[in-house]
mmCIF file with all atom_site columns, N, CA and C in Angstrom:
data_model
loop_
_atom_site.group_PDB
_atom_site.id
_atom_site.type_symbol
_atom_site.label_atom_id
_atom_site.label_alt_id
_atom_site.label_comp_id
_atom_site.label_asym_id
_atom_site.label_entity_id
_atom_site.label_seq_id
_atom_site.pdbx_PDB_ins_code
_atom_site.Cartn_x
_atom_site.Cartn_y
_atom_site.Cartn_z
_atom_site.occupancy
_atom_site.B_iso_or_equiv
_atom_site.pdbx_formal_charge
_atom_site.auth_seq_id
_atom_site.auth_comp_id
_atom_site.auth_asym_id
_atom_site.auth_atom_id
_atom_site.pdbx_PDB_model_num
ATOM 1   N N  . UNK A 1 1  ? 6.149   0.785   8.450   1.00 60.00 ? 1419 UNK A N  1
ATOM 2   C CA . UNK A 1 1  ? 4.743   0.458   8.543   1.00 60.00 ? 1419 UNK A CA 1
ATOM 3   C C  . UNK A 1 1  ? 4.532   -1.055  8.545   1.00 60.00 ? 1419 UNK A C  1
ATOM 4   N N  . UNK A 1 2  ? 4.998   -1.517  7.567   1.00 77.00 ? 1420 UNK A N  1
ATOM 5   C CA . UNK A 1 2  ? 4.930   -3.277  8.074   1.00 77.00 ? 1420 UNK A CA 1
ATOM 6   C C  . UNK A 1 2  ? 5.081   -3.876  8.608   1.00 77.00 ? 1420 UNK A C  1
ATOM 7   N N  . UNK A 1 3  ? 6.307   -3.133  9.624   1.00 87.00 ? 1421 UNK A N  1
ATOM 8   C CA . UNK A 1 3  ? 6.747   -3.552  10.662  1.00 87.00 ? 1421 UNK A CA 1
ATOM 9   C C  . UNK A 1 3  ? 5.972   -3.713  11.651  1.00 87.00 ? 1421 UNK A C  1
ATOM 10  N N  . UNK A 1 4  ? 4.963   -2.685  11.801  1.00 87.00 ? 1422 UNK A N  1
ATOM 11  C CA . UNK A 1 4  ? 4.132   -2.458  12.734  1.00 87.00 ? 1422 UNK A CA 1
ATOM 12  C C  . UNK A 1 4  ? 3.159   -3.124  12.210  1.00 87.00 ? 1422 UNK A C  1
ATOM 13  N N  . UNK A 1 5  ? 2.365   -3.499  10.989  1.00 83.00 ? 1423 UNK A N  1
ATOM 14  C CA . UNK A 1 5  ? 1.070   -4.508  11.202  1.00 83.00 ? 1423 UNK A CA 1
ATOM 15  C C  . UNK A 1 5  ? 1.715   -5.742  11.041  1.00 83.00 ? 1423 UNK A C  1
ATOM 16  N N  . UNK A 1 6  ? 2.989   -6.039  10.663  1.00 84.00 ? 1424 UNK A N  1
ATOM 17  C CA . UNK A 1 6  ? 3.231   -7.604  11.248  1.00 84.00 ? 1424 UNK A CA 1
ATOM 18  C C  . UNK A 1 6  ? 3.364   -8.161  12.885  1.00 84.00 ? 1424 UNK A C  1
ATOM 19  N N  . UNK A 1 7  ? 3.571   -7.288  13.474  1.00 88.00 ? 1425 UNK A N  1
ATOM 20  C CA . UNK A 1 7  ? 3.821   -6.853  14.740  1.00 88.00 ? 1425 UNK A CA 1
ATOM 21  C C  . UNK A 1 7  ? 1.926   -7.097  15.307  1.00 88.00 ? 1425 UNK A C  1
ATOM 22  N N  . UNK A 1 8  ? 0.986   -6.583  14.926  1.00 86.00 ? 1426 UNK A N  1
ATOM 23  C CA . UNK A 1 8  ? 0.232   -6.316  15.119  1.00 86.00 ? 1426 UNK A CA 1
ATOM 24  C C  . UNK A 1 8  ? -0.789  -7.687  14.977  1.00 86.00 ? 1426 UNK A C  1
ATOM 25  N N  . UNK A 1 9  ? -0.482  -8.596  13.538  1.00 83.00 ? 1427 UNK A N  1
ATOM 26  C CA . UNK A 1 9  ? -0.860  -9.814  13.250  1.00 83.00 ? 1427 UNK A CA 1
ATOM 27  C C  . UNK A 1 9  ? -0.405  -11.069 14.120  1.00 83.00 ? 1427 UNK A C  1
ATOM 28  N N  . UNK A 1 10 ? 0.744   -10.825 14.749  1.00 83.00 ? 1428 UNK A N  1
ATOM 29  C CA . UNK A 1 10 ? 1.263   -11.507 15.989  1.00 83.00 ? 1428 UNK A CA 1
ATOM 30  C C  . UNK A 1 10 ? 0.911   -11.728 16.880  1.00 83.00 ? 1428 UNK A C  1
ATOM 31  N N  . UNK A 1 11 ? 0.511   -10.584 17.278  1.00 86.00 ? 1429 UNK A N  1
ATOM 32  C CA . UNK A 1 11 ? -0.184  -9.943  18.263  1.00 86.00 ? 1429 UNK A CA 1
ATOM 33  C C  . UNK A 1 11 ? -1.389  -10.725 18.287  1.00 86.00 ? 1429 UNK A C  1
ATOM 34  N N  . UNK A 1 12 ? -2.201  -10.455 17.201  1.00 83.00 ? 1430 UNK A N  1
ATOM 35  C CA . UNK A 1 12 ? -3.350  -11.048 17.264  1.00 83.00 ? 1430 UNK A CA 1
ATOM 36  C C  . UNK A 1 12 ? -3.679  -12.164 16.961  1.00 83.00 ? 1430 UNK A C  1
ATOM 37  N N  . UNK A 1 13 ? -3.102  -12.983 17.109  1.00 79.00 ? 1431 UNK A N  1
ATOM 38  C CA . UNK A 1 13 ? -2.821  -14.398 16.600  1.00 79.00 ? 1431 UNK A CA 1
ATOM 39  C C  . UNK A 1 13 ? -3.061  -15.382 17.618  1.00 79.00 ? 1431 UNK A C  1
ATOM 40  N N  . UNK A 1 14 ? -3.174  -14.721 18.643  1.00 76.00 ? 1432 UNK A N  1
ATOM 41  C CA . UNK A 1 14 ? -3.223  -15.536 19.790  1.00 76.00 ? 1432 UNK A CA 1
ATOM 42  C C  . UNK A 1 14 ? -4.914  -15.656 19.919  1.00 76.00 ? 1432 UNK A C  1
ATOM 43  N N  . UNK A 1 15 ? -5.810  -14.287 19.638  1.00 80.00 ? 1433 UNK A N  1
ATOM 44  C CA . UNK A 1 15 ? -7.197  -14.540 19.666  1.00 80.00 ? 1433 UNK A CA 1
ATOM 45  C C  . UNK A 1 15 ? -7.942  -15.100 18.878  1.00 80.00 ? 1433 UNK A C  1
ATOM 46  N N  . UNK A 1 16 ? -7.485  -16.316 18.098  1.00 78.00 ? 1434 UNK A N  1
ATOM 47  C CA . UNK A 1 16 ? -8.478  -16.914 17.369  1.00 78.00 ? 1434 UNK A CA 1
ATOM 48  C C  . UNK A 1 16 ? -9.220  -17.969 17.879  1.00 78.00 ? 1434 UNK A C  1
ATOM 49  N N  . UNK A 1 17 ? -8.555  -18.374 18.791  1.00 80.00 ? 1435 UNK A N  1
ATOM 50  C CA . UNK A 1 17 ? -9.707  -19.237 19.494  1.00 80.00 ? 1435 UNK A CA 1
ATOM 51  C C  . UNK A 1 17 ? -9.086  -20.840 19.023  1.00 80.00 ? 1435 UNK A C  1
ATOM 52  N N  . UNK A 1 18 ? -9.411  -21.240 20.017  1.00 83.00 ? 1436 UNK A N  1
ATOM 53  C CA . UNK A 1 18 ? -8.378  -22.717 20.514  1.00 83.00 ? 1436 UNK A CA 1
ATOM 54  C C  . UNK A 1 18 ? -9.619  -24.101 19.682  1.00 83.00 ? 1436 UNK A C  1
ATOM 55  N N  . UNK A 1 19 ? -10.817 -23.375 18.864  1.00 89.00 ? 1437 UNK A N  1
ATOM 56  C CA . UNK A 1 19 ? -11.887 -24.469 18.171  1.00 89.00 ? 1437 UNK A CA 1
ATOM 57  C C  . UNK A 1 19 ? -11.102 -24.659 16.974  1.00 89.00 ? 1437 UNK A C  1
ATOM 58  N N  . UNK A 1 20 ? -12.046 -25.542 16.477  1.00 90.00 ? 1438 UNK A N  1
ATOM 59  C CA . UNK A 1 20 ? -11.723 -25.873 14.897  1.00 90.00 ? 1438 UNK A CA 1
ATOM 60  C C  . UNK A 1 20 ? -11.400 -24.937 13.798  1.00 90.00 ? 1438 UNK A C  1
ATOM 61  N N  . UNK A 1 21 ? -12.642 -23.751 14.576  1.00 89.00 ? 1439 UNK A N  1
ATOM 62  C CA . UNK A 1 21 ? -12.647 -22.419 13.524  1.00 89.00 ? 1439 UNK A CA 1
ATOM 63  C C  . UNK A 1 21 ? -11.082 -21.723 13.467  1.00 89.00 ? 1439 UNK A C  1
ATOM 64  N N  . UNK A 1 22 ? -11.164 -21.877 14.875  1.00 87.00 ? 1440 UNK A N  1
ATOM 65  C CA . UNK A 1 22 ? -10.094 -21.205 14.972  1.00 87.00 ? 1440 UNK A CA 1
ATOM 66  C C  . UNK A 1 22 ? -8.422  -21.725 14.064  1.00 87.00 ? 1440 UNK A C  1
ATOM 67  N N  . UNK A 1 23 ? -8.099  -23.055 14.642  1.00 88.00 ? 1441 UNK A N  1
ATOM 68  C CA . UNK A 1 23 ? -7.165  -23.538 13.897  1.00 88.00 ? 1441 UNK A CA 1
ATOM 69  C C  . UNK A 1 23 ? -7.339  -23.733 12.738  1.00 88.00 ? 1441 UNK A C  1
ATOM 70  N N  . UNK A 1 24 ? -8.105  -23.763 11.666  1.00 89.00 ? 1442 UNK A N  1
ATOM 71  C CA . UNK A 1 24 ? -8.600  -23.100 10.076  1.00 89.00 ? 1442 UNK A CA 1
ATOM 72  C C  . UNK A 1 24 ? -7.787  -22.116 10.063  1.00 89.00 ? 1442 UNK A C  1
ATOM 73  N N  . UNK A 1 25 ? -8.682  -21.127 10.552  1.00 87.00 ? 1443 UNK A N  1
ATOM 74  C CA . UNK A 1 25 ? -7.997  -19.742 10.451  1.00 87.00 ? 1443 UNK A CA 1
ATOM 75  C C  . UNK A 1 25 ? -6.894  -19.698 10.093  1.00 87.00 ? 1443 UNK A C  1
ATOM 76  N N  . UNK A 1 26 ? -6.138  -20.407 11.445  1.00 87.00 ? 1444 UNK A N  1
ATOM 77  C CA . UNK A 1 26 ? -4.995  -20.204 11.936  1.00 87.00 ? 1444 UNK A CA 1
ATOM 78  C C  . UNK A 1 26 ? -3.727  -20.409 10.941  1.00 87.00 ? 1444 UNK A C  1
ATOM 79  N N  . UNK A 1 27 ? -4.420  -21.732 10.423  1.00 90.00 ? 1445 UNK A N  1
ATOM 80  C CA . UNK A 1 27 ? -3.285  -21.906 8.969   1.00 90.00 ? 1445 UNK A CA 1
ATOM 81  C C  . UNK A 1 27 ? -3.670  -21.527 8.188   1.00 90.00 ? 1445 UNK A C  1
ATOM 82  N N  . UNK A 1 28 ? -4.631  -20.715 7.485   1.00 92.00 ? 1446 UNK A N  1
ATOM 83  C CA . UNK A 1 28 ? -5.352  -19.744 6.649   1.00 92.00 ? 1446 UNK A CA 1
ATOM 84  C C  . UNK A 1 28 ? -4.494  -18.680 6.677   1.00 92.00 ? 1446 UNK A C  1
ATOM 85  N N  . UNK A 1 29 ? -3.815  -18.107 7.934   1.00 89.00 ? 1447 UNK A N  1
ATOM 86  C CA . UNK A 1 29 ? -3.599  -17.096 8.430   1.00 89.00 ? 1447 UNK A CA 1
ATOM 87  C C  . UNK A 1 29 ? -2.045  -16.346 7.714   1.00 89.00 ? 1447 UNK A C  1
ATOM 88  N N  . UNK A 1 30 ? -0.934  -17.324 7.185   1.00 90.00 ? 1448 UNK A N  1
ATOM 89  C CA . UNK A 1 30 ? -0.031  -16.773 6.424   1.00 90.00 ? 1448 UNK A CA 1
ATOM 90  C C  . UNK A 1 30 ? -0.392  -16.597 4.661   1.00 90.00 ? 1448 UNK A C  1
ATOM 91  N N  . UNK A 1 31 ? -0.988  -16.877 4.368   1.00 94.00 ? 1449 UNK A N  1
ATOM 92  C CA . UNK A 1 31 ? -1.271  -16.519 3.172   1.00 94.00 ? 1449 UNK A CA 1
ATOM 93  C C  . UNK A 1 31 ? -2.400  -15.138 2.890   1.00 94.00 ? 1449 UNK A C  1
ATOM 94  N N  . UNK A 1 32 ? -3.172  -14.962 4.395   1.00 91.00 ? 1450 UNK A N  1
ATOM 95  C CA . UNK A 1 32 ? -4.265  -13.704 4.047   1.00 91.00 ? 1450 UNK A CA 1
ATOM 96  C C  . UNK A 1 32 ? -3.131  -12.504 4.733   1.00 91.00 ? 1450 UNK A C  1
ATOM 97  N N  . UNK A 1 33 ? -2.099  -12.783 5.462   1.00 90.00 ? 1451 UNK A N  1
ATOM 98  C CA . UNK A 1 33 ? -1.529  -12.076 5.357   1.00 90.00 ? 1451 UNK A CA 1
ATOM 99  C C  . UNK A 1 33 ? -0.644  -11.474 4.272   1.00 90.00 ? 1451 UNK A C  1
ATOM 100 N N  . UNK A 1 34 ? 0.036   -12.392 3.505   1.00 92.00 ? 1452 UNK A N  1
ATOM 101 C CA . UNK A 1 34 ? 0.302   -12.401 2.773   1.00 92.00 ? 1452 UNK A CA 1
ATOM 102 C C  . UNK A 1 34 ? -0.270  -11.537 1.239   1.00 92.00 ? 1452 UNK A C  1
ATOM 103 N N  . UNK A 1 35 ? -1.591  -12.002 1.152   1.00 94.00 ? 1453 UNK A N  1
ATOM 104 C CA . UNK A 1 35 ? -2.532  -10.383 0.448   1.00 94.00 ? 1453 UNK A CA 1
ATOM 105 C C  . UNK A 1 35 ? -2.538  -9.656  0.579   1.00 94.00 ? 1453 UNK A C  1
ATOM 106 N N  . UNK A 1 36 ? -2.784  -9.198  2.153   1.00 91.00 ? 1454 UNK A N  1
ATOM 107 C CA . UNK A 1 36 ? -2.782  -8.402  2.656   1.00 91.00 ? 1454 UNK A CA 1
ATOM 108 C C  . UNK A 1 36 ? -1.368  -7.036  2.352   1.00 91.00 ? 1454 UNK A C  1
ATOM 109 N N  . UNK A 1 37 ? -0.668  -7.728  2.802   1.00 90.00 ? 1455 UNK A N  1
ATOM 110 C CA . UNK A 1 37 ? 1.104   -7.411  2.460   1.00 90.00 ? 1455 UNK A CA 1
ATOM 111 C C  . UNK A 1 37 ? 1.309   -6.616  0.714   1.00 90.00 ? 1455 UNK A C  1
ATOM 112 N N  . UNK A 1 38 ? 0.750   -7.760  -0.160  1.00 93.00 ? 1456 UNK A N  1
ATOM 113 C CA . UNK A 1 38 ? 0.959   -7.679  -1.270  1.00 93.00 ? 1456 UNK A CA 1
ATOM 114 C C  . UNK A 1 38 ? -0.269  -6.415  -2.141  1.00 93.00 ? 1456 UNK A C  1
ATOM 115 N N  . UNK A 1 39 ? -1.582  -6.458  -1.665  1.00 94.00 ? 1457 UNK A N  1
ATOM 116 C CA . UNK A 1 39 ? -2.153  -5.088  -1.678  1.00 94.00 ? 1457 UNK A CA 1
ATOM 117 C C  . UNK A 1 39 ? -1.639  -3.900  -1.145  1.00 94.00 ? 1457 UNK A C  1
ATOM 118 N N  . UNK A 1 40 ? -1.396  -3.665  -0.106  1.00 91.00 ? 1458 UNK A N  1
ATOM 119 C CA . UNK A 1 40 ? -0.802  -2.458  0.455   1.00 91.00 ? 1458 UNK A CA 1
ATOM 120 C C  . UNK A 1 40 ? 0.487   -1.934  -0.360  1.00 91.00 ? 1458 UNK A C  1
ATOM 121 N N  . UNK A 1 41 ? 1.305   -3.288  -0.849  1.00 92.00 ? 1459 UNK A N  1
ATOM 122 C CA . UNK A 1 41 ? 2.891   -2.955  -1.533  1.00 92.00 ? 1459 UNK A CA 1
ATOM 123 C C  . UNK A 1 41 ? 2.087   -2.357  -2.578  1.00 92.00 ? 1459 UNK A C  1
ATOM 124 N N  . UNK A 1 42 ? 1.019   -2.883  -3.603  1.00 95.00 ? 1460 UNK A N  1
ATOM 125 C CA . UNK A 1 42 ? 0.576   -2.532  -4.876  1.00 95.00 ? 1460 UNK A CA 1
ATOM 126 C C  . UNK A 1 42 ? 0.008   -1.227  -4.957  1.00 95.00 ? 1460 UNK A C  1
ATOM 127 N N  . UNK A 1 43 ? -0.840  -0.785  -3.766  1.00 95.00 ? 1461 UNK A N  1
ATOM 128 C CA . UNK A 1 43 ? -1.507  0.480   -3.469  1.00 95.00 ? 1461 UNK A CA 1
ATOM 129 C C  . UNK A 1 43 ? 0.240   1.394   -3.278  1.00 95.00 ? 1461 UNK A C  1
ATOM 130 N N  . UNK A 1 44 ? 1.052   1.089   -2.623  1.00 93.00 ? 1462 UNK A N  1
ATOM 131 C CA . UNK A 1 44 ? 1.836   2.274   -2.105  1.00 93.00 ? 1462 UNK A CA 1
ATOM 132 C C  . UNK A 1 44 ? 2.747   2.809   -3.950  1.00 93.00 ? 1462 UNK A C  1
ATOM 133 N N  . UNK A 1 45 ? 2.954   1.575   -4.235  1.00 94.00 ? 1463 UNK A N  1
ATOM 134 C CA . UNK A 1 45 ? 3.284   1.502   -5.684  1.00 94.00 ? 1463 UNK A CA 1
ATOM 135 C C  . UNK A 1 45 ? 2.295   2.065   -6.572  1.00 94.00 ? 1463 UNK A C  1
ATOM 136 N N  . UNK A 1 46 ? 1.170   2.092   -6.420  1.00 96.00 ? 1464 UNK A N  1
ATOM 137 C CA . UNK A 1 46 ? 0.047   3.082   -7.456  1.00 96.00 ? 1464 UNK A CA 1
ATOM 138 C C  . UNK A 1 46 ? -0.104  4.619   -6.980  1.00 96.00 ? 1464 UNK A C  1
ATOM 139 N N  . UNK A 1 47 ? 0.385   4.843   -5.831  1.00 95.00 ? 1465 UNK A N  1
ATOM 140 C CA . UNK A 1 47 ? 0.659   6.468   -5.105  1.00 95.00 ? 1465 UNK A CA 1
ATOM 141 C C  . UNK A 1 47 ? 1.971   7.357   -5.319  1.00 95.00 ? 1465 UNK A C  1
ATOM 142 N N  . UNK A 1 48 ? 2.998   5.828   -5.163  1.00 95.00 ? 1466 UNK A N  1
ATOM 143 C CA . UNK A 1 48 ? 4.117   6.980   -5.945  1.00 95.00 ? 1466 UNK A CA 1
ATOM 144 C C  . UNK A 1 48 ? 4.020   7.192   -7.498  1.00 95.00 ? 1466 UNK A C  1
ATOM 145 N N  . UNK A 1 49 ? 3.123   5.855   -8.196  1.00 94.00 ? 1467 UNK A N  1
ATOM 146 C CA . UNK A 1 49 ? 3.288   6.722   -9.287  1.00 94.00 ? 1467 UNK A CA 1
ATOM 147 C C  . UNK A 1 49 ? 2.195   7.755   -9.723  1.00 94.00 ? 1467 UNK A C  1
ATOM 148 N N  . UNK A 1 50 ? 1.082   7.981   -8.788  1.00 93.00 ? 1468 UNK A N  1
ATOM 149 C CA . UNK A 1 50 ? 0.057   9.222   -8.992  1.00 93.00 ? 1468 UNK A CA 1
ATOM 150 C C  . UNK A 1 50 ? 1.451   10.539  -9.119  1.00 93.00 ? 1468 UNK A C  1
ATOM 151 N N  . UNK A 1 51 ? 2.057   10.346  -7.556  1.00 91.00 ? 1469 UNK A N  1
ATOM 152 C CA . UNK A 1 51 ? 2.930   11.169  -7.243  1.00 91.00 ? 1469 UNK A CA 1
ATOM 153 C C  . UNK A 1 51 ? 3.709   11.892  -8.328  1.00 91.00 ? 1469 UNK A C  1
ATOM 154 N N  . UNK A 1 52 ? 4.425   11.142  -8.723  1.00 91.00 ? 1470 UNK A N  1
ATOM 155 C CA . UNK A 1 52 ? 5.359   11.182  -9.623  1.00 91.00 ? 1470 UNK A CA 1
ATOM 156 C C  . UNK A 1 52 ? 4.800   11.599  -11.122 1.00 91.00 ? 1470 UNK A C  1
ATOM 157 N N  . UNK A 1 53 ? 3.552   11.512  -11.343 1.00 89.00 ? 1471 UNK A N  1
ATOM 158 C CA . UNK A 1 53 ? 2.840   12.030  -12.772 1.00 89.00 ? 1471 UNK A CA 1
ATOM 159 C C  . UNK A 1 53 ? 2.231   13.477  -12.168 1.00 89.00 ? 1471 UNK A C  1
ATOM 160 N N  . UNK A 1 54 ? 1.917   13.558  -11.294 1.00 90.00 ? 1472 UNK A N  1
ATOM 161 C CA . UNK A 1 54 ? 1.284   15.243  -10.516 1.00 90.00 ? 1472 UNK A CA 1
ATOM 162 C C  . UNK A 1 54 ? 2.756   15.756  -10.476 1.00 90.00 ? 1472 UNK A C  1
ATOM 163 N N  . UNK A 1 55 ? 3.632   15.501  -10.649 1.00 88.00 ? 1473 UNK A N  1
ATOM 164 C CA . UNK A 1 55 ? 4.710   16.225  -10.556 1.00 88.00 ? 1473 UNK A CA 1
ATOM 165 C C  . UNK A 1 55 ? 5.242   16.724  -11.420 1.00 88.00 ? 1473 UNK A C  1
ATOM 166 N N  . UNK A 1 56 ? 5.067   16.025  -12.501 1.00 87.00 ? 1474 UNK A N  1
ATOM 167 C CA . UNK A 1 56 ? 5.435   15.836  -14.157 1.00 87.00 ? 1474 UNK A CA 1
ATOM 168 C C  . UNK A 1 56 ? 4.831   16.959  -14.456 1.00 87.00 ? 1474 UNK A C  1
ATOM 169 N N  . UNK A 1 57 ? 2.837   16.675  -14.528 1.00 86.00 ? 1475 UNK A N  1
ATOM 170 C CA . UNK A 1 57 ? 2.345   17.744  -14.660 1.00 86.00 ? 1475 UNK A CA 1
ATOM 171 C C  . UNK A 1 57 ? 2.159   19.207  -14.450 1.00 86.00 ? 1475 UNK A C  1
ATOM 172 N N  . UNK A 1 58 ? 2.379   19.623  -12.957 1.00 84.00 ? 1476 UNK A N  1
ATOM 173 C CA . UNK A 1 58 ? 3.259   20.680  -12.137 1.00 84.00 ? 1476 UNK A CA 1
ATOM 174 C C  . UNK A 1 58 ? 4.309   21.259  -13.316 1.00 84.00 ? 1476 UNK A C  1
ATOM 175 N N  . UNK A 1 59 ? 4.908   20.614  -13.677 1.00 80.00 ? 1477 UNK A N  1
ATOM 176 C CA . UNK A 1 59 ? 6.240   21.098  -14.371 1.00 80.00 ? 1477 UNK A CA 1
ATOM 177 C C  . UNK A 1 59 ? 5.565   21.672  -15.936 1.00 80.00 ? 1477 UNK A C  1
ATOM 178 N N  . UNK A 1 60 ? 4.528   20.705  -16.295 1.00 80.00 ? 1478 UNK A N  1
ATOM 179 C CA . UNK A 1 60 ? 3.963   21.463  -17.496 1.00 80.00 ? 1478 UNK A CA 1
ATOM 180 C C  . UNK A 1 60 ? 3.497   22.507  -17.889 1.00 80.00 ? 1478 UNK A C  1
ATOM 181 N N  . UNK A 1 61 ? 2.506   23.177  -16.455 1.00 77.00 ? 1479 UNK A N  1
ATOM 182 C CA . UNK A 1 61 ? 1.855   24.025  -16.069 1.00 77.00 ? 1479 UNK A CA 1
ATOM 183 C C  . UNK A 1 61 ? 2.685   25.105  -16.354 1.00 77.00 ? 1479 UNK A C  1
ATOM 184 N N  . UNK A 1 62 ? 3.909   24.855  -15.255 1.00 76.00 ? 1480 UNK A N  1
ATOM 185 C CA . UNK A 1 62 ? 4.471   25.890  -15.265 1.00 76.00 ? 1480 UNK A CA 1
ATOM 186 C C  . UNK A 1 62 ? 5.472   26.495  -16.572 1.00 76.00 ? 1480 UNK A C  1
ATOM 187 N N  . UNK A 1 63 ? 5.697   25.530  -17.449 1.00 74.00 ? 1481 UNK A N  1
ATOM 188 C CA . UNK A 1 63 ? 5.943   25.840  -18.542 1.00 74.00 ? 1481 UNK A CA 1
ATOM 189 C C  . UNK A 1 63 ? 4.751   26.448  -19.387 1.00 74.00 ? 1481 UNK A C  1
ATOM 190 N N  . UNK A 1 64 ? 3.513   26.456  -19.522 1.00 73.00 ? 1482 UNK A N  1
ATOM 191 C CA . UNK A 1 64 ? 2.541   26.997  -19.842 1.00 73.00 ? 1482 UNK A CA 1
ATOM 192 C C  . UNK A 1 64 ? 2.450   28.686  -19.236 1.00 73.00 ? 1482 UNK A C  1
ATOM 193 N N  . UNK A 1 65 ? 2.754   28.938  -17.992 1.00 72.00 ? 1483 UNK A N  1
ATOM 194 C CA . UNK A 1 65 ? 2.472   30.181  -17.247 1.00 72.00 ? 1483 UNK A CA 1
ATOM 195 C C  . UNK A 1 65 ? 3.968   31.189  -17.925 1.00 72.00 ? 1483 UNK A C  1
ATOM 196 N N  . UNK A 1 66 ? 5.121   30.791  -17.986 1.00 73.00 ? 1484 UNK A N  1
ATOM 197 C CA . UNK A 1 66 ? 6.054   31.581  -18.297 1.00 73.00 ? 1484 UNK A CA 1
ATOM 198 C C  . UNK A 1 66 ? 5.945   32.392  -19.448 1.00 73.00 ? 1484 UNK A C  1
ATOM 199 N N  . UNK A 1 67 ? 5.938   33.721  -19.240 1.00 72.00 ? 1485 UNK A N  1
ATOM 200 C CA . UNK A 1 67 ? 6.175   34.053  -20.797 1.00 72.00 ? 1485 UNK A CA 1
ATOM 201 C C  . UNK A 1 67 ? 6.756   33.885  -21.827 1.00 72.00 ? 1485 UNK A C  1
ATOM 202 N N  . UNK A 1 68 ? 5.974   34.062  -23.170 1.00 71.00 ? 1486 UNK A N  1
ATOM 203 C CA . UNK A 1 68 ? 7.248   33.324  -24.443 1.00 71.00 ? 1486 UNK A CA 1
ATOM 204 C C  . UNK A 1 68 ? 7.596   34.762  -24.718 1.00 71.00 ? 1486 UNK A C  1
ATOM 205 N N  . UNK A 1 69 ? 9.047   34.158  -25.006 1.00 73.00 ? 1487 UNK A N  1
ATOM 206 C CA . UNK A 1 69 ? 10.189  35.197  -25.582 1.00 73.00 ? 1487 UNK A CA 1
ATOM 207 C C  . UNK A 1 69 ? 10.546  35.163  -26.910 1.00 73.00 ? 1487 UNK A C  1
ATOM 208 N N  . UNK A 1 70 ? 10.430  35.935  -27.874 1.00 69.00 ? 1488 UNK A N  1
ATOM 209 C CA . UNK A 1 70 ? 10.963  35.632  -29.309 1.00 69.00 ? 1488 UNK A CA 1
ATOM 210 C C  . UNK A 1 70 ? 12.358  36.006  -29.004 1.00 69.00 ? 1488 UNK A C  1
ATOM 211 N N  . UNK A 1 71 ? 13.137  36.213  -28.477 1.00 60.00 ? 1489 UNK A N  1
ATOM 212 C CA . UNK A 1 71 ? 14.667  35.984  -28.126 1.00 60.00 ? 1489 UNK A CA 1
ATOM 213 C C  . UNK A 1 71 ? 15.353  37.516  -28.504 1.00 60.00 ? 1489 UNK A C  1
ATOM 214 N N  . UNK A 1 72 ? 14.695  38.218  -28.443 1.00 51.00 ? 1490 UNK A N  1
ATOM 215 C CA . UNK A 1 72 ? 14.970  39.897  -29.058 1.00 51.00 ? 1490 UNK A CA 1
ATOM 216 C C  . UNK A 1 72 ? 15.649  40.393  -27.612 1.00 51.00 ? 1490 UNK A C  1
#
């Protein structure tokens, strides 16, 4: 996936426009990527660990559903 919106920021790098605004931007432009980059890593990192606790839980459940055995 990063591969593809760095790919994509490249890409678009060329349309900022040849003004003042533009060259702002332009060196503006590795560091908002750079957020950019570093949110998405933090979000994918807050999903595996949803992941990984719904899974946990799953496992509790199902220890809850089994019948108890007094071992007879």
């Amino acid at each position: 996936m990063s591969d593809a919106l760095k790919a994509a920021f490249h890409r678009d790098r060329g349309t900022l426009g040849k003004d003042m605004y533009g060259a702002e931007l332009a060196k503006k432009m590795p560091e908002i990527e750079e957020r950019i980059f570093s949110a998405l890593s933090d979000y994918i990192d807050q999903l595996e660990g949803v992941a990984t606790n719904l899974h946990a839980n799953a496992g509790t459940y199902e220890l809850v559903d089994r019948p108890i055995t007094d071992g007879s």
